Amino acid sequence: MKTEKEKMLAGEVYSPYDKELMQLHKQALIWVEQYNKEAFTDCMGKKELLRKLLPNTHPSLTIQPPFLCDYGILIYGGENSFINYGCTILDTAPITLGKNLLIGPNVQIYAPVHPFNFKERATGVECGKPISIGDDCWIGGGVVICPGVTIGNRCIIGAGSVVVKDIPDDSFAAGNPAIVKRTLL
């Protein structure tokens, strides 16, 4: 029988109120609180603390606090990338960050999916869908990226957009929902 953590990692329905997952979440929040406090005025100098919180990201990733995440362990990549103030990444499924990303302030990246059936939703279970952002992208301020979305390489997502569907390489997308406005090449 799978643990709730194993179910979460497999993309299956799981309970986030499981003791092991709640402990992982609590530890992440302890590191988040410490990072936000200590790195607020020196995010370049607190990389070792960021590595504890996000062990699967590239050492060159820079995040300007405040920053929030659920677990940290499911956030990957981010080589030579910058995440600005107020980013929230709910990493209940893998979140893959490409190289050379610019992520604007107050961007929200949400992997959790709650059941559509209200009775099932009332039990507190959920699942997560992976999100991937390609290389050389610019995600404008206030963008919301929804579960299961892939944003291709070299894309620009306009400020305030809500990305609910995949965006192909070399696209400028904007709006709610975000749609491709033009090709960038």
GROMACS .gro file of C-alpha atoms in nm:
model
  185
    1MET     CA    1   0.000   0.000   0.000
    2LYS     CA    2   0.135   0.343  -0.097
    3THR     CA    3   0.194   0.619   0.153
    4GLU     CA    4   0.024   0.955   0.097
    5LYS     CA    5   0.364   1.099  -0.001
    6GLU     CA    6   0.412   0.822  -0.259
    7LYS     CA    7   0.064   0.894  -0.396
    8MET     CA    8   0.143   1.266  -0.418
    9LEU     CA    9   0.471   1.199  -0.598
   10ALA     CA   10   0.290   0.965  -0.840
   11GLY     CA   11   0.028   1.229  -0.925
   12GLU     CA   12  -0.250   1.033  -0.758
   13VAL     CA   13  -0.520   1.152  -0.521
   14TYR     CA   14  -0.376   1.186  -0.171
   15SER     CA   15  -0.449   1.350   0.164
   16PRO     CA   16  -0.233   1.657   0.238
   17TYR     CA   17  -0.325   1.609   0.605
   18ASP     CA   18  -0.110   1.297   0.630
   19LYS     CA   19   0.138   1.317   0.919
   20GLU     CA   20   0.447   1.274   0.699
   21LEU     CA   21   0.333   1.536   0.446
   22MET     CA   22   0.237   1.779   0.721
   23GLN     CA   23   0.585   1.741   0.871
   24LEU     CA   24   0.751   1.802   0.531
   25HIS     CA   25   0.531   2.109   0.484
   26LYS     CA   26   0.614   2.238   0.831
   27GLN     CA   27   0.988   2.199   0.769
   28ALA     CA   28   0.955   2.385   0.438
   29LEU     CA   29   0.769   2.667   0.612
   30ILE     CA   30   1.043   2.694   0.876
   31TRP     CA   31   1.302   2.737   0.598
   32VAL     CA   32   1.070   2.975   0.406
   33GLU     CA   33   1.030   3.194   0.714
   34GLN     CA   34   1.405   3.194   0.777
   35TYR     CA   35   1.487   3.265   0.411
   36ASN     CA   36   1.234   3.548   0.388
   37LYS     CA   37   1.373   3.710   0.703
   38GLU     CA   38   1.746   3.663   0.640
   39ALA     CA   39   1.756   3.705   0.263
   40PHE     CA   40   1.516   3.997   0.225
   41THR     CA   41   1.801   4.248   0.200
   42ASP     CA   42   2.062   4.000   0.069
   43CYS     CA   43   1.909   3.732  -0.153
   44MET     CA   44   2.240   3.687  -0.337
   45GLY     CA   45   2.421   3.611  -0.012
   46LYS     CA   46   2.179   3.350   0.125
   47LYS     CA   47   2.209   3.082  -0.142
   48GLU     CA   48   2.297   2.808   0.113
   49LEU     CA   49   1.963   2.859   0.290
   50LEU     CA   50   1.779   2.855  -0.044
   51ARG     CA   51   1.952   2.521  -0.124
   52LYS     CA   52   1.805   2.372   0.195
   53LEU     CA   53   1.457   2.487   0.096
   54LEU     CA   54   1.490   2.404  -0.277
   55PRO     CA   55   1.745   2.120  -0.297
   56ASN     CA   56   1.658   2.030  -0.659
   57THR     CA   57   1.705   2.376  -0.806
   58HIS     CA   58   2.019   2.508  -0.969
   59PRO     CA   59   2.265   2.689  -0.737
   60SER     CA   60   2.247   3.001  -0.957
   61LEU     CA   61   1.871   3.048  -0.902
   62THR     CA   62   1.799   3.376  -0.724
   63ILE     CA   63   1.473   3.443  -0.541
   64GLN     CA   64   1.391   3.785  -0.397
   65PRO     CA   65   1.182   3.738  -0.081
   66PRO     CA   66   0.910   3.718   0.017
   67PHE     CA   67   0.868   3.371  -0.131
   68LEU     CA   68   0.628   3.088  -0.043
   69CYS     CA   69   0.611   2.721  -0.136
   70ASP     CA   70   0.446   2.405  -0.004
   71TYR     CA   71   0.738   2.160   0.009
   72GLY     CA   72   1.029   2.296  -0.196
   73ILE     CA   73   1.144   1.945  -0.288
   74LEU     CA   74   0.934   1.935  -0.605
   75ILE     CA   75   1.077   2.253  -0.759
   76TYR     CA   76   1.349   2.180  -1.017
   77GLY     CA   77   1.591   2.368  -1.241
   78GLY     CA   78   1.610   2.745  -1.262
   79GLU     CA   79   1.968   2.781  -1.384
   80ASN     CA   80   2.064   3.149  -1.416
   81SER     CA   81   1.705   3.248  -1.331
   82PHE     CA   82   1.553   3.524  -1.120
   83ILE     CA   83   1.224   3.518  -0.929
   84ASN     CA   84   1.102   3.855  -0.804
   85TYR     CA   85   0.909   3.958  -0.488
   86GLY     CA   86   0.599   3.775  -0.373
   87CYS     CA   87   0.616   3.453  -0.572
   88THR     CA   88   0.410   3.157  -0.449
   89ILE     CA   89   0.482   2.809  -0.584
   90LEU     CA   90   0.247   2.536  -0.463
   91ASP     CA   91   0.463   2.235  -0.545
   92THR     CA   92   0.238   1.933  -0.488
   93ALA     CA   93   0.365   1.804  -0.824
   94PRO     CA   94   0.692   1.871  -1.007
   95ILE     CA   95   0.747   2.235  -1.104
   96THR     CA   96   1.025   2.257  -1.364
   97LEU     CA   97   1.189   2.594  -1.421
   98GLY     CA   98   1.397   2.639  -1.734
   99LYS     CA   99   1.721   2.832  -1.775
  100ASN     CA  100   1.745   3.211  -1.792
  101LEU     CA  101   1.394   3.278  -1.661
  102LEU     CA  102   1.272   3.614  -1.545
  103ILE     CA  103   0.970   3.574  -1.320
  104GLY     CA  104   0.803   3.901  -1.223
  105PRO     CA  105   0.661   4.002  -0.887
  106ASN     CA  106   0.357   3.830  -0.739
  107VAL     CA  107   0.358   3.536  -0.980
  108GLN     CA  108   0.155   3.237  -0.861
  109ILE     CA  109   0.235   2.882  -0.978
  110TYR     CA  110  -0.027   2.630  -0.865
  111ALA     CA  111   0.008   2.251  -0.906
  112PRO     CA  112  -0.275   2.135  -0.670
  113VAL     CA  113  -0.606   2.018  -0.815
  114HIS     CA  114  -0.909   1.970  -0.592
  115PRO     CA  115  -1.193   1.732  -0.685
  116PHE     CA  116  -1.485   1.871  -0.883
  117ASN     CA  117  -1.729   1.656  -0.685
  118PHE     CA  118  -1.819   1.849  -0.371
  119LYS     CA  119  -1.850   1.538  -0.155
  120GLU     CA  120  -1.501   1.420  -0.250
  121ARG     CA  121  -1.366   1.775  -0.214
  122ALA     CA  122  -1.509   1.790   0.141
  123THR     CA  123  -1.282   1.497   0.238
  124GLY     CA  124  -0.977   1.721   0.184
  125VAL     CA  125  -0.809   1.506  -0.079
  126GLU     CA  126  -0.630   1.653  -0.377
  127CYS     CA  127  -0.383   1.567  -0.650
  128GLY     CA  128  -0.119   1.767  -0.830
  129LYS     CA  129  -0.042   1.822  -1.197
  130PRO     CA  130   0.313   1.910  -1.309
  131ILE     CA  131   0.401   2.251  -1.447
  132SER     CA  132   0.692   2.327  -1.678
  133ILE     CA  133   0.831   2.664  -1.784
  134GLY     CA  134   1.084   2.649  -2.068
  135ASP     CA  135   1.418   2.823  -2.114
  136ASP     CA  136   1.458   3.197  -2.175
  137CYS     CA  137   1.105   3.294  -2.071
  138TRP     CA  138   0.979   3.615  -1.915
  139ILE     CA  139   0.675   3.574  -1.691
  140GLY     CA  140   0.520   3.915  -1.624
  141GLY     CA  141   0.409   4.039  -1.285
  142GLY     CA  142   0.091   3.898  -1.136
  143VAL     CA  143   0.070   3.598  -1.370
  144VAL     CA  144  -0.114   3.288  -1.247
  145ILE     CA  145   0.003   2.954  -1.391
  146CYS     CA  146  -0.251   2.677  -1.338
  147PRO     CA  147  -0.201   2.301  -1.281
  148GLY     CA  148  -0.073   2.089  -1.569
  149VAL     CA  149   0.047   2.379  -1.787
  150THR     CA  150   0.359   2.373  -2.002
  151ILE     CA  151   0.502   2.704  -2.121
  152GLY     CA  152   0.745   2.655  -2.408
  153ASN     CA  153   1.091   2.803  -2.460
  154ARG     CA  154   1.149   3.172  -2.526
  155CYS     CA  155   0.794   3.276  -2.430
  156ILE     CA  156   0.668   3.598  -2.281
  157ILE     CA  157   0.356   3.589  -2.065
  158GLY     CA  158   0.195   3.932  -2.024
  159ALA     CA  159   0.145   4.078  -1.679
  160GLY     CA  160  -0.175   3.973  -1.505
  161SER     CA  161  -0.241   3.677  -1.733
  162VAL     CA  162  -0.395   3.349  -1.620
  163VAL     CA  163  -0.234   3.056  -1.801
  164VAL     CA  164  -0.473   2.761  -1.814
  165LYS     CA  165  -0.347   2.587  -2.131
  166ASP     CA  166  -0.008   2.504  -2.280
  167ILE     CA  167   0.177   2.785  -2.458
  168PRO     CA  168   0.398   2.683  -2.755
  169ASP     CA  169   0.761   2.789  -2.799
  170ASP     CA  170   0.835   3.145  -2.911
  171SER     CA  171   0.495   3.287  -2.815
  172PHE     CA  172   0.373   3.605  -2.655
  173ALA     CA  173   0.059   3.515  -2.461
  174ALA     CA  174  -0.163   3.738  -2.249
  175GLY     CA  175  -0.511   3.767  -2.105
  176ASN     CA  176  -0.753   3.574  -1.887
  177PRO     CA  177  -0.738   3.308  -2.003
  178ALA     CA  178  -0.399   3.365  -2.165
  179ILE     CA  179  -0.401   3.317  -2.540
  180VAL     CA  180  -0.119   3.346  -2.789
  181LYS     CA  181  -0.122   3.701  -2.929
  182ARG     CA  182   0.172   3.656  -3.164
  183THR     CA  183   0.481   3.452  -3.244
  184LEU     CA  184   0.808   3.605  -3.128
  185LEU     CA  185   1.032   3.487  -3.416
   0.00000   0.00000   0.00000
